[in-house]
C-alpha positions as YAML, in Angstrom:
chain: A
units: angstrom
residues:
- id: 1
  name: MET
  ca: [106.70, 119.14, 83.42]
- id: 2
  name: MET
  ca: [104.13, 117.70, 85.78]
- id: 3
  name: VAL
  ca: [104.84, 114.19, 84.59]
- id: 4
  name: SER
  ca: [108.54, 114.76, 85.06]
- id: 5
  name: LYS
  ca: [108.06, 115.87, 88.68]
- id: 6
  name: GLN
  ca: [105.86, 112.88, 89.45]
- id: 7
  name: LEU
  ca: [108.41, 110.55, 87.90]
- id: 8
  name: VAL
  ca: [111.23, 112.04, 89.92]
- id: 9
  name: LEU
  ca: [109.17, 111.74, 93.10]
- id: 10
  name: THR
  ca: [108.43, 108.10, 92.34]
- id: 11
  name: TYR
  ca: [112.12, 107.33, 91.87]
- id: 12
  name: ILE
  ca: [112.89, 109.12, 95.13]
- id: 13
  name: TYR
  ca: [110.35, 106.92, 96.94]
- id: 14
  name: LEU
  ca: [111.90, 103.82, 95.36]
- id: 15
  name: LEU
  ca: [115.36, 104.95, 96.42]
- id: 16
  name: VAL
  ca: [114.16, 105.58, 99.98]
- id: 17
  name: TYR
  ca: [112.59, 102.11, 100.07]
- id: 18
  name: ILE
  ca: [115.78, 100.43, 98.85]
- id: 19
  name: MET
  ca: [117.92, 102.38, 101.32]
- id: 20
  name: LEU
  ca: [115.64, 101.69, 104.29]
- id: 21
  name: SER
  ca: [115.16, 98.04, 103.47]
- id: 22
  name: SER
  ca: [118.88, 97.43, 103.06]
- id: 23
  name: GLY
  ca: [119.68, 99.64, 106.03]
- id: 24
  name: VAL
  ca: [117.37, 97.85, 108.45]
- id: 25
  name: ILE
  ca: [118.80, 94.45, 107.57]
- id: 26
  name: LEU
  ca: [122.40, 95.63, 107.85]
- id: 27
  name: TYR
  ca: [121.57, 97.51, 111.06]
- id: 28
  name: ASN
  ca: [120.03, 94.38, 112.61]
- id: 29
  name: LYS
  ca: [123.07, 92.34, 111.65]
- id: 30
  name: TRP
  ca: [125.40, 94.95, 113.16]
- id: 31
  name: VAL
  ca: [123.42, 95.11, 116.42]
- id: 32
  name: LEU
  ca: [123.13, 91.35, 116.84]
- id: 33
  name: SER
  ca: [126.59, 90.26, 115.71]
- id: 34
  name: PRO
  ca: [129.05, 89.43, 118.52]
- id: 35
  name: LYS
  ca: [131.79, 90.95, 116.36]
- id: 36
  name: TYR
  ca: [130.22, 94.41, 116.31]
- id: 37
  name: PHE
  ca: [127.68, 95.90, 118.74]
- id: 38
  name: ASN
  ca: [127.42, 92.50, 120.42]
- id: 39
  name: PHE
  ca: [123.76, 92.29, 121.41]
- id: 40
  name: PRO
  ca: [123.16, 88.59, 120.64]
- id: 41
  name: LEU
  ca: [119.52, 88.62, 121.78]
- id: 42
  name: PRO
  ca: [117.34, 88.42, 118.65]
- id: 43
  name: ILE
  ca: [114.08, 87.88, 120.55]
- id: 44
  name: THR
  ca: [114.70, 90.98, 122.64]
- id: 45
  name: LEU
  ca: [115.45, 93.03, 119.53]
- id: 46
  name: THR
  ca: [112.28, 91.77, 117.84]
- id: 47
  name: MET
  ca: [110.22, 92.60, 120.93]
- id: 48
  name: ILE
  ca: [111.64, 96.14, 120.90]
- id: 49
  name: HIS
  ca: [110.47, 96.50, 117.29]
- id: 50
  name: MET
  ca: [107.02, 95.14, 118.09]
- id: 51
  name: GLY
  ca: [106.62, 97.25, 121.21]
- id: 52
  name: PHE
  ca: [107.69, 100.42, 119.43]
- id: 53
  name: SER
  ca: [105.45, 99.75, 116.41]
- id: 54
  name: GLY
  ca: [102.46, 98.97, 118.62]
- id: 55
  name: LEU
  ca: [103.01, 102.14, 120.66]
- id: 56
  name: VAL
  ca: [103.23, 104.35, 117.57]
- id: 57
  name: ALA
  ca: [100.09, 102.76, 116.14]
- id: 58
  name: PHE
  ca: [98.24, 103.30, 119.43]
- id: 59
  name: LEU
  ca: [99.19, 106.97, 119.47]
- id: 60
  name: LEU
  ca: [98.15, 107.48, 115.86]
- id: 61
  name: ILE
  ca: [94.77, 105.77, 116.36]
- id: 62
  name: ARG
  ca: [93.73, 106.51, 119.93]
- id: 63
  name: VAL
  ca: [95.49, 109.78, 120.74]
- id: 64
  name: PHE
  ca: [96.00, 111.70, 117.50]
- id: 65
  name: LYS
  ca: [93.13, 109.89, 115.73]
- id: 66
  name: VAL
  ca: [94.90, 109.88, 112.38]
- id: 67
  name: VAL
  ca: [92.88, 106.82, 111.38]
- id: 68
  name: SER
  ca: [89.90, 105.04, 112.89]
- id: 69
  name: PRO
  ca: [90.15, 101.50, 114.27]
- id: 70
  name: VAL
  ca: [88.24, 98.79, 112.44]
- id: 71
  name: LYS
  ca: [85.35, 96.87, 113.95]
- id: 72
  name: MET
  ca: [87.29, 94.04, 115.52]
- id: 73
  name: THR
  ca: [85.21, 91.38, 117.25]
- id: 74
  name: PHE
  ca: [86.60, 88.94, 119.79]
- id: 75
  name: GLU
  ca: [85.90, 86.06, 117.42]
- id: 76
  name: ILE
  ca: [87.90, 87.64, 114.57]
- id: 77
  name: TYR
  ca: [90.73, 88.53, 116.93]
- id: 78
  name: ALA
  ca: [90.87, 85.04, 118.44]
- id: 79
  name: THR
  ca: [90.53, 83.08, 115.21]
- id: 80
  name: CYS
  ca: [92.44, 85.36, 112.82]
- id: 81
  name: VAL
  ca: [94.72, 87.93, 114.43]
- id: 82
  name: ILE
  ca: [96.17, 85.64, 117.11]
- id: 83
  name: PRO
  ca: [97.28, 82.77, 114.83]
- id: 84
  name: ILE
  ca: [98.61, 85.19, 112.21]
- id: 85
  name: SER
  ca: [100.52, 87.10, 114.90]
- id: 86
  name: ALA
  ca: [101.97, 83.86, 116.24]
- id: 87
  name: PHE
  ca: [103.48, 82.85, 112.91]
- id: 88
  name: PHE
  ca: [104.56, 86.40, 112.22]
- id: 89
  name: ALA
  ca: [106.40, 86.57, 115.54]
- id: 90
  name: SER
  ca: [107.99, 83.19, 114.81]
- id: 91
  name: SER
  ca: [109.19, 84.28, 111.38]
- id: 92
  name: LEU
  ca: [110.88, 87.38, 112.82]
- id: 93
  name: TRP
  ca: [112.35, 85.47, 115.74]
- id: 94
  name: PHE
  ca: [113.93, 82.77, 113.54]
- id: 95
  name: GLY
  ca: [114.97, 85.23, 110.85]
- id: 96
  name: ASN
  ca: [116.75, 87.53, 113.29]
- id: 97
  name: THR
  ca: [118.40, 84.59, 115.05]
- id: 98
  name: ALA
  ca: [119.94, 83.52, 111.74]
- id: 99
  name: TYR
  ca: [122.04, 86.72, 111.77]
- id: 100
  name: LEU
  ca: [124.03, 85.24, 114.65]
- id: 101
  name: PHE
  ca: [125.26, 82.33, 112.54]
- id: 102
  name: ILE
  ca: [125.32, 83.20, 108.83]
- id: 103
  name: SER
  ca: [126.14, 86.21, 106.69]
- id: 104
  name: VAL
  ca: [123.67, 88.76, 105.34]
- id: 105
  name: ALA
  ca: [124.61, 87.81, 101.77]
- id: 106
  name: PHE
  ca: [123.84, 84.13, 102.33]
- id: 107
  name: ILE
  ca: [120.59, 84.98, 104.13]
- id: 108
  name: GLN
  ca: [119.45, 86.97, 101.09]
- id: 109
  name: MET
  ca: [120.23, 84.01, 98.88]
- id: 110
  name: LEU
  ca: [118.24, 81.68, 101.10]
- id: 111
  name: LYS
  ca: [115.30, 84.09, 100.92]
- id: 112
  name: ALA
  ca: [114.92, 83.13, 97.27]
- id: 113
  name: LEU
  ca: [113.12, 80.09, 98.74]
- id: 114
  name: MET
  ca: [110.19, 82.31, 99.73]
- id: 115
  name: PRO
  ca: [108.15, 81.56, 96.57]
- id: 116
  name: VAL
  ca: [108.72, 77.84, 97.11]
- id: 117
  name: ALA
  ca: [107.61, 77.97, 100.74]
- id: 118
  name: THR
  ca: [104.54, 80.06, 99.95]
- id: 119
  name: PHE
  ca: [103.53, 77.87, 97.03]
- id: 120
  name: VAL
  ca: [103.88, 74.71, 99.13]
- id: 121
  name: MET
  ca: [101.82, 76.17, 101.97]
- id: 122
  name: ALA
  ca: [99.19, 77.50, 99.57]
- id: 123
  name: VAL
  ca: [98.79, 74.06, 97.96]
- id: 124
  name: ILE
  ca: [98.58, 72.35, 101.36]
- id: 125
  name: CYS
  ca: [95.96, 74.84, 102.55]
- id: 126
  name: GLY
  ca: [94.01, 74.58, 99.32]
- id: 127
  name: THR
  ca: [94.38, 78.20, 98.21]
- id: 128
  name: ASP
  ca: [96.37, 77.26, 95.11]
- id: 129
  name: LYS
  ca: [96.55, 74.26, 92.81]
- id: 130
  name: LEU
  ca: [99.56, 72.12, 92.06]
- id: 131
  name: ARG
  ca: [100.54, 72.88, 88.47]
- id: 132
  name: CYS
  ca: [103.36, 71.41, 86.43]
- id: 133
  name: ASP
  ca: [104.71, 74.78, 85.20]
- id: 134
  name: LEU
  ca: [104.79, 76.29, 88.70]
- id: 135
  name: PHE
  ca: [106.26, 73.12, 90.16]
- id: 136
  name: LEU
  ca: [109.12, 73.20, 87.65]
- id: 137
  name: ASN
  ca: [109.81, 76.83, 88.56]
- id: 138
  name: MET
  ca: [109.88, 75.95, 92.24]
- id: 139
  name: LEU
  ca: [112.27, 73.12, 91.45]
- id: 140
  name: LEU
  ca: [114.55, 75.55, 89.60]
- id: 141
  name: VAL
  ca: [114.54, 77.95, 92.57]
- id: 142
  name: SER
  ca: [115.34, 75.10, 94.96]
- id: 143
  name: VAL
  ca: [118.23, 73.87, 92.81]
- id: 144
  name: GLY
  ca: [119.64, 77.40, 92.69]
- id: 145
  name: VAL
  ca: [119.50, 77.75, 96.48]
- id: 146
  name: VAL
  ca: [121.17, 74.35, 96.94]
- id: 147
  name: VAL
  ca: [123.98, 75.35, 94.57]
- id: 148
  name: SER
  ca: [124.38, 78.65, 96.39]
- id: 149
  name: SER
  ca: [124.49, 76.87, 99.75]
- id: 150
  name: TYR
  ca: [127.08, 74.42, 98.46]
- id: 151
  name: GLY
  ca: [129.28, 77.35, 97.49]
- id: 152
  name: GLU
  ca: [128.97, 79.05, 100.89]
- id: 153
  name: ILE
  ca: [132.41, 79.12, 102.53]
- id: 154
  name: HIS
  ca: [131.11, 79.74, 106.08]
- id: 155
  name: PHE
  ca: [128.13, 77.41, 105.86]
- id: 156
  name: ASN
  ca: [126.43, 76.91, 109.22]
- id: 157
  name: ILE
  ca: [123.67, 74.34, 109.54]
- id: 158
  name: VAL
  ca: [122.13, 75.97, 112.63]
- id: 159
  name: GLY
  ca: [121.81, 79.38, 111.00]
- id: 160
  name: THR
  ca: [120.49, 77.84, 107.78]
- id: 161
  name: VAL
  ca: [117.82, 75.90, 109.67]
- id: 162
  name: TYR
  ca: [116.77, 79.03, 111.55]
- id: 163
  name: GLN
  ca: [116.47, 81.03, 108.34]
- id: 164
  name: VAL
  ca: [114.59, 78.37, 106.38]
- id: 165
  name: THR
  ca: [112.24, 77.81, 109.34]
- id: 166
  name: GLY
  ca: [111.58, 81.54, 109.45]
- id: 167
  name: ILE
  ca: [110.82, 81.54, 105.73]
- id: 168
  name: PHE
  ca: [108.24, 78.76, 106.07]
- id: 169
  name: ALA
  ca: [106.70, 80.45, 109.12]
- id: 170
  name: GLU
  ca: [106.31, 83.63, 107.08]
- id: 171
  name: ALA
  ca: [104.83, 81.66, 104.18]
- id: 172
  name: LEU
  ca: [102.27, 80.09, 106.48]
- id: 173
  name: ARG
  ca: [101.44, 83.52, 107.88]
- id: 174
  name: LEU
  ca: [100.75, 84.80, 104.36]
- id: 175
  name: VAL
  ca: [98.47, 81.87, 103.57]
- id: 176
  name: LEU
  ca: [96.64, 82.25, 106.88]
- id: 177
  name: THR
  ca: [96.19, 85.95, 106.14]
- id: 178
  name: GLN
  ca: [94.45, 85.03, 102.94]
- id: 179
  name: VAL
  ca: [92.42, 82.15, 104.34]
- id: 180
  name: LEU
  ca: [91.37, 83.78, 107.62]
- id: 181
  name: LEU
  ca: [91.32, 87.57, 107.49]
- id: 182
  name: GLN
  ca: [90.37, 87.94, 103.87]
- id: 183
  name: LYS
  ca: [87.48, 85.52, 104.19]
- id: 184
  name: LYS
  ca: [86.17, 87.62, 107.07]
- id: 185
  name: GLY
  ca: [86.09, 90.69, 104.83]
- id: 186
  name: LEU
  ca: [88.40, 92.58, 107.19]
- id: 187
  name: THR
  ca: [90.37, 95.44, 105.65]
- id: 188
  name: LEU
  ca: [93.41, 96.77, 107.49]
- id: 189
  name: ASN
  ca: [95.74, 99.60, 106.52]
- id: 190
  name: PRO
  ca: [99.37, 99.65, 107.72]
- id: 191
  name: ILE
  ca: [98.54, 101.59, 110.90]
- id: 192
  name: THR
  ca: [95.61, 99.39, 111.99]
- id: 193
  name: SER
  ca: [97.70, 96.31, 111.17]
- id: 194
  name: LEU
  ca: [100.38, 97.53, 113.54]
- id: 195
  name: TYR
  ca: [97.75, 98.35, 116.13]
- id: 196
  name: TYR
  ca: [96.29, 94.85, 116.26]
- id: 197
  name: ILE
  ca: [99.16, 92.56, 115.28]
- id: 198
  name: ALA
  ca: [102.23, 94.12, 116.92]
- id: 199
  name: PRO
  ca: [101.03, 93.83, 120.56]
- id: 200
  name: CYS
  ca: [99.88, 90.27, 120.01]
- id: 201
  name: SER
  ca: [103.23, 89.35, 118.46]
- id: 202
  name: PHE
  ca: [104.99, 90.98, 121.41]
- id: 203
  name: ILE
  ca: [103.07, 88.74, 123.81]
- id: 204
  name: PHE
  ca: [103.91, 85.61, 121.82]
- id: 205
  name: LEU
  ca: [107.59, 86.52, 121.90]
- id: 206
  name: PHE
  ca: [107.52, 87.04, 125.67]
- id: 207
  name: VAL
  ca: [107.42, 83.30, 126.44]
- id: 208
  name: PRO
  ca: [110.56, 82.31, 124.48]
- id: 209
  name: TRP
  ca: [112.24, 85.50, 125.69]
- id: 210
  name: TYR
  ca: [111.54, 84.63, 129.33]
- id: 211
  name: LEU
  ca: [112.85, 81.08, 128.88]
- id: 212
  name: LEU
  ca: [115.81, 81.69, 126.58]
- id: 213
  name: GLU
  ca: [117.09, 85.24, 126.84]
- id: 214
  name: LYS
  ca: [116.06, 86.61, 130.21]
- id: 215
  name: PRO
  ca: [118.43, 84.25, 132.11]
- id: 216
  name: GLU
  ca: [121.27, 85.25, 129.79]
- id: 217
  name: MET
  ca: [120.59, 88.94, 130.34]
- id: 218
  name: GLU
  ca: [120.83, 88.41, 134.11]
- id: 219
  name: VAL
  ca: [124.28, 86.81, 134.02]
- id: 220
  name: SER
  ca: [125.88, 88.50, 131.02]
- id: 221
  name: GLN
  ca: [127.15, 92.03, 130.62]
- id: 222
  name: ILE
  ca: [124.75, 93.13, 127.91]
- id: 223
  name: GLN
  ca: [125.17, 96.72, 126.76]
- id: 224
  name: PHE
  ca: [122.02, 98.71, 126.10]
- id: 225
  name: ASN
  ca: [122.19, 101.99, 124.22]
- id: 226
  name: PHE
  ca: [118.82, 103.75, 124.05]
- id: 227
  name: TRP
  ca: [119.61, 105.70, 120.88]
- id: 228
  name: ILE
  ca: [120.86, 102.62, 119.05]
- id: 229
  name: PHE
  ca: [117.67, 100.68, 119.69]
- id: 230
  name: PHE
  ca: [115.40, 103.68, 119.20]
- id: 231
  name: SER
  ca: [116.92, 104.47, 115.80]
- id: 232
  name: ASN
  ca: [116.84, 100.79, 114.86]
- id: 233
  name: ALA
  ca: [113.13, 100.47, 115.67]
- id: 234
  name: LEU
  ca: [112.41, 103.79, 113.96]
- id: 235
  name: CYS
  ca: [114.08, 102.61, 110.76]
- id: 236
  name: ALA
  ca: [112.03, 99.40, 110.79]
- id: 237
  name: LEU
  ca: [108.83, 101.41, 111.24]
- id: 238
  name: ALA
  ca: [109.80, 103.86, 108.48]
- id: 239
  name: LEU
  ca: [110.42, 100.92, 106.15]
- id: 240
  name: ASN
  ca: [106.84, 99.75, 106.57]
- id: 241
  name: PHE
  ca: [105.45, 103.11, 105.56]
- id: 242
  name: SER
  ca: [107.94, 103.60, 102.72]
- id: 243
  name: ILE
  ca: [106.76, 100.39, 101.07]
- id: 244
  name: PHE
  ca: [103.17, 101.51, 101.49]
- id: 245
  name: LEU
  ca: [103.97, 104.83, 99.78]
- id: 246
  name: VAL
  ca: [105.90, 103.19, 96.95]
- id: 247
  name: ILE
  ca: [103.12, 100.72, 96.19]
- id: 248
  name: GLY
  ca: [100.59, 103.53, 96.29]
- id: 249
  name: ARG
  ca: [102.54, 105.55, 93.71]
- id: 250
  name: THR
  ca: [103.71, 102.76, 91.43]
- id: 251
  name: GLY
  ca: [102.27, 99.28, 91.81]
- id: 252
  name: ALA
  ca: [103.05, 95.77, 92.92]
- id: 253
  name: VAL
  ca: [105.17, 94.82, 89.92]
- id: 254
  name: THR
  ca: [107.41, 97.85, 90.36]
- id: 255
  name: ILE
  ca: [107.96, 97.19, 94.05]
- id: 256
  name: ARG
  ca: [108.97, 93.61, 93.30]
- id: 257
  name: VAL
  ca: [111.48, 94.73, 90.66]
- id: 258
  name: ALA
  ca: [112.85, 97.21, 93.17]
- id: 259
  name: GLY
  ca: [113.01, 94.37, 95.69]
- id: 260
  name: VAL
  ca: [115.18, 92.27, 93.40]
- id: 261
  name: LEU
  ca: [117.49, 95.25, 92.84]
- id: 262
  name: LYS
  ca: [117.61, 95.79, 96.58]
- id: 263
  name: ASP
  ca: [118.67, 92.18, 97.15]
- id: 264
  name: TRP
  ca: [121.65, 92.50, 94.80]
- id: 265
  name: ILE
  ca: [122.66, 95.83, 96.34]
- id: 266
  name: LEU
  ca: [122.34, 94.34, 99.83]
- id: 267
  name: ILE
  ca: [124.53, 91.38, 98.94]
- id: 268
  name: ALA
  ca: [127.20, 93.73, 97.57]
- id: 269
  name: LEU
  ca: [127.00, 96.12, 100.54]
- id: 270
  name: SER
  ca: [127.16, 93.32, 103.09]
- id: 271
  name: THR
  ca: [130.47, 92.11, 101.68]
- id: 272
  name: LEU
  ca: [131.90, 95.61, 102.07]
- id: 273
  name: ILE
  ca: [130.54, 96.33, 105.55]
- id: 274
  name: PHE
  ca: [131.08, 92.84, 106.97]
- id: 275
  name: PRO
  ca: [134.37, 91.44, 105.63]
- id: 276
  name: GLU
  ca: [133.50, 87.95, 106.83]
- id: 277
  name: SER
  ca: [130.68, 87.86, 104.25]
- id: 278
  name: THR
  ca: [132.76, 86.27, 101.53]
- id: 279
  name: ILE
  ca: [130.95, 85.55, 98.26]
- id: 280
  name: THR
  ca: [132.08, 82.81, 95.90]
- id: 281
  name: THR
  ca: [131.38, 82.30, 92.21]
- id: 282
  name: LEU
  ca: [129.23, 79.30, 93.13]
- id: 283
  name: ASN
  ca: [127.19, 81.52, 95.47]
- id: 284
  name: ILE
  ca: [126.40, 83.97, 92.70]
- id: 285
  name: THR
  ca: [125.73, 81.23, 90.16]
- id: 286
  name: GLY
  ca: [123.26, 79.48, 92.43]
- id: 287
  name: TYR
  ca: [121.52, 82.72, 93.35]
- id: 288
  name: ALA
  ca: [121.23, 83.68, 89.68]
- id: 289
  name: ILE
  ca: [119.63, 80.30, 88.92]
- id: 290
  name: ALA
  ca: [117.17, 80.78, 91.79]
- id: 291
  name: LEU
  ca: [116.28, 84.28, 90.59]
- id: 292
  name: CYS
  ca: [115.57, 82.94, 87.10]
- id: 293
  name: GLY
  ca: [113.00, 80.62, 88.67]
- id: 294
  name: VAL
  ca: [111.51, 83.47, 90.69]
- id: 295
  name: VAL
  ca: [111.24, 85.71, 87.62]
- id: 296
  name: MET
  ca: [109.51, 82.96, 85.65]
- id: 297
  name: TYR
  ca: [107.16, 82.32, 88.56]
- id: 298
  name: ASN
  ca: [106.27, 86.02, 88.66]
- id: 299
  name: TYR
  ca: [105.67, 86.03, 84.93]
- id: 300
  name: LEU
  ca: [103.31, 83.05, 85.10]
- id: 301
  name: LYS
  ca: [101.36, 84.58, 87.96]
- id: 302
  name: ILE
  ca: [101.00, 87.94, 86.24]
- id: 303
  name: LYS
  ca: [99.96, 86.14, 83.06]
- id: 304
  name: ASP
  ca: [97.30, 84.20, 84.98]
- id: 305
  name: VAL
  ca: [95.87, 87.36, 86.54]
- id: 306
  name: ARG
  ca: [95.78, 89.26, 83.26]
- id: 307
  name: ALA
  ca: [94.28, 86.33, 81.38]
- id: 308
  name: VAL
  ca: [91.30, 86.40, 83.71]
- id: 309
  name: GLN
  ca: [91.09, 90.15, 84.00]
- id: 310
  name: LEU
  ca: [91.58, 91.16, 80.37]
- id: 311
  name: PRO
  ca: [89.00, 89.66, 78.02]
- id: 312
  name: VAL
  ca: [88.89, 90.65, 74.37]
- id: 313
  name: ASP
  ca: [88.63, 94.40, 74.73]
- id: 314
  name: SER
  ca: [89.75, 97.35, 72.75]
- id: 315
  name: VAL
  ca: [93.38, 98.41, 73.10]
- id: 316
  name: SER
  ca: [92.40, 101.46, 75.12]
- id: 317
  name: ASP
  ca: [90.30, 99.36, 77.49]
- id: 318
  name: ARG
  ca: [93.18, 96.94, 77.98]
- id: 319
  name: ILE
  ca: [95.61, 99.74, 78.78]
- id: 320
  name: ALA
  ca: [93.17, 101.29, 81.24]
- id: 321
  name: LYS
  ca: [92.63, 97.96, 82.99]
- id: 322
  name: GLU
  ca: [96.34, 97.22, 83.20]
- id: 323
  name: LEU
  ca: [97.00, 100.60, 84.76]
- id: 324
  name: LYS
  ca: [94.14, 100.06, 87.16]
- id: 325
  name: MET
  ca: [95.38, 96.60, 88.04]
- id: 326
  name: GLU
  ca: [98.90, 97.87, 88.69]
- id: 327
  name: LYS
  ca: [97.64, 100.66, 90.90]
- id: 328
  name: LYS
  ca: [94.98, 98.72, 92.73]
- id: 329
  name: SER
  ca: [97.29, 95.95, 93.76]
- id: 330
  name: SER
  ca: [98.29, 97.77, 96.90]
- id: 331
  name: ASP
  ca: [95.97, 97.29, 99.86]
- id: 332
  name: LEU
  ca: [96.26, 95.36, 103.01]
- id: 333
  name: TYR
  ca: [93.46, 92.93, 103.61]
- id: 334
  name: VAL
  ca: [90.81, 92.59, 100.99]
- id: 335
  name: PRO
  ca: [87.33, 91.14, 101.30]
- id: 336
  name: ASP
  ca: [86.84, 87.84, 99.51]
- id: 337
  name: ASP
  ca: [84.44, 89.29, 96.97]
- id: 338
  name: ILE
  ca: [86.89, 92.02, 96.02]
- id: 339
  name: VAL
  ca: [89.57, 89.46, 95.25]
- id: 340
  name: LYS
  ca: [93.18, 90.38, 95.73]
- id: 341
  name: SER
  ca: [95.35, 93.16, 96.80]
- id: 342
  name: SER
  ca: [98.85, 94.32, 97.23]
- id: 343
  name: GLY
  ca: [100.70, 93.14, 100.16]
- id: 344
  name: GLY
  ca: [99.07, 90.65, 102.37]
- id: 345
  name: LYS
  ca: [96.04, 89.66, 100.54]
- id: 346
  name: GLY
  ca: [95.53, 87.27, 97.79]
- id: 347
  name: SER
  ca: [92.97, 86.54, 95.24]
- id: 348
  name: ARG
  ca: [90.20, 84.16, 95.82]
- id: 349
  name: ASN
  ca: [91.93, 81.32, 94.11]
- id: 350
  name: GLY
  ca: [95.42, 82.64, 94.12]
- id: 351
  name: SER
  ca: [98.29, 82.17, 96.41]
- id: 352
  name: PRO
  ca: [99.61, 84.88, 98.65]
- id: 353
  name: ASP
  ca: [102.62, 86.94, 97.82]
- id: 354
  name: SER
  ca: [105.63, 84.75, 97.86]
- id: 355
  name: MET
  ca: [108.32, 87.37, 98.27]
- id: 356
  name: VAL
  ca: [107.70, 89.68, 101.14]
- id: 357
  name: ASP
  ca: [110.14, 91.96, 102.80]
- id: 358
  name: GLU
  ca: [110.27, 90.37, 106.22]
- id: 359
  name: GLU
  ca: [111.38, 93.66, 107.70]
- id: 360
  name: ALA
  ca: [108.05, 95.15, 106.64]
- id: 361
  name: PRO
  ca: [105.61, 92.53, 107.80]
- id: 362
  name: PHE
  ca: [102.53, 94.69, 107.88]
- id: 363
  name: ILE
  ca: [102.61, 95.65, 104.24]
- id: 364
  name: PRO
  ca: [100.30, 93.88, 101.80]
- id: 365
  name: SER
  ca: [101.46, 90.41, 101.17]
- id: 366
  name: SER
  ca: [99.81, 89.26, 98.00]
- id: 367
  name: ARG
  ca: [101.11, 91.49, 95.32]
- id: 368
  name: VAL
  ca: [100.19, 90.74, 91.76]
- id: 369
  name: SER
  ca: [103.72, 89.74, 90.91]
- id: 370
  name: HIS
  ca: [103.38, 86.57, 92.92]
- id: 371
  name: LEU
  ca: [99.69, 86.22, 93.31]
- id: 372
  name: GLY
  ca: [97.06, 83.93, 92.21]
- id: 373
  name: ARG
  ca: [94.93, 83.38, 89.25]
- id: 374
  name: SER
  ca: [91.81, 85.33, 90.10]
- id: 375
  name: PRO
  ca: [91.14, 88.83, 88.88]
- id: 376
  name: LEU
  ca: [92.57, 91.56, 90.98]
- id: 377
  name: SER
  ca: [90.10, 94.29, 91.56]
- id: 378
  name: SER
  ca: [90.25, 97.03, 94.03]
- id: 379
  name: TYR
  ca: [92.28, 97.66, 96.37]
- id: 380
  name: SER
  ca: [99.88, 97.35, 103.15]
- id: 381
  name: PRO
  ca: [105.83, 97.84, 109.56]
...
C-alpha cells in the first residue's frame, strides 16, 4: 500500500511538471503575441521573471532563512556567475523573442537541436570528444529539424534565427556551468541558484531593454496588468521547483521521458489554443526523425555512464548501483571530484545536459540522459 501511494505521488508530480512546463510556454506566447494580450516586449517579460525569482530567493535566504547562502567569493562571482548569467539571459531573451515570429509548435521542433548545440559547444570547449556514433546522431537530429522547417507553412527566418541563437546560447551556458562552476567545487541548490544568477541576469538584460524596448514603451500604448504578470512569473518560478521535486523523487531518465511527452502534448495543445499554429505532415515527420536521433543520443550517453559505473558485479550490486545512479543524478552544481549531477552539472569528461527546459533554467543541467562518459556519483527557476 505504501508503494502504491508513493507511485501515485510520483505520477502526480510528473503531471504537475508537464502542466506547468506546457502552461508557462503557452502563457508566454499568449502574453507576447500581438494577436492576444499584445505585450510584444520579450526583454521586459524576461526581466519581470528574473526580478521576481531573485526577490523570492532573497526572501527565502535572507529573511525567512529557509536555506543558507553558499560561500561566494568575488573571484568566483566574477569569473563564473557573471559569464553564466550573461549567456543565460541571452538564451531567454532570444527564446522569448522567437514567440513574436513563429508558432509554439515550430519552436518545440527547433528545440530538438539542443543536443546538437550542446555537443558542438562541449567539443569546442574540450569537455567532450568528437565521436563517430554521436556525430551521426547529431546529423540525424539536424536532418530531422531541416525537414520539419521545410514543412513549416508560416516559416519566418527572423524567428528561426532568434530561436536557434537562443538554443546555442543556452548550450554554451551549460558548458560554461560545467567548466567554470563545477571546477570550482561550488554546489548550488535551486534557491541559491536563483539568488545569485537571477539578479545578475536582470542587470545584463537592462542594457538591451534600455536601448530596444524602453523607447517603444514610451511611445506605444502598452497595457500592463499586474495580475497577469504576477501569475506568469509565479508559474515560471513554480516550474523550477516542480522539476526539482520530480528529479528528487524519480531520476534524470524519468524527467527526460516526461519532457519528451510534454513536447508532444505542447505541440498538440498549441494547435488548439493558437489556430495559426498549423502543423503539416512534413513537420511531424521531421520532428519524429529528430527525436529518433535524440533518443539514440540519450541511449549512448546512458550506456557510456553505466559502462564506467557498473563493473562486473553481482546482479544485486548492479541493481543497487543503477537505482543509486538514477536517484543521485539530481543536484545542481557538483564538485569536480564528485563527477556529475542532475541538471546543470556534468561529469568530469562528459558533456552537459543537452535538453534542458529553458523555462526552468536553474534546474540541474547535466542529467544522466544526456551526460558524459564519467561515472555519476552523488548528487537543480
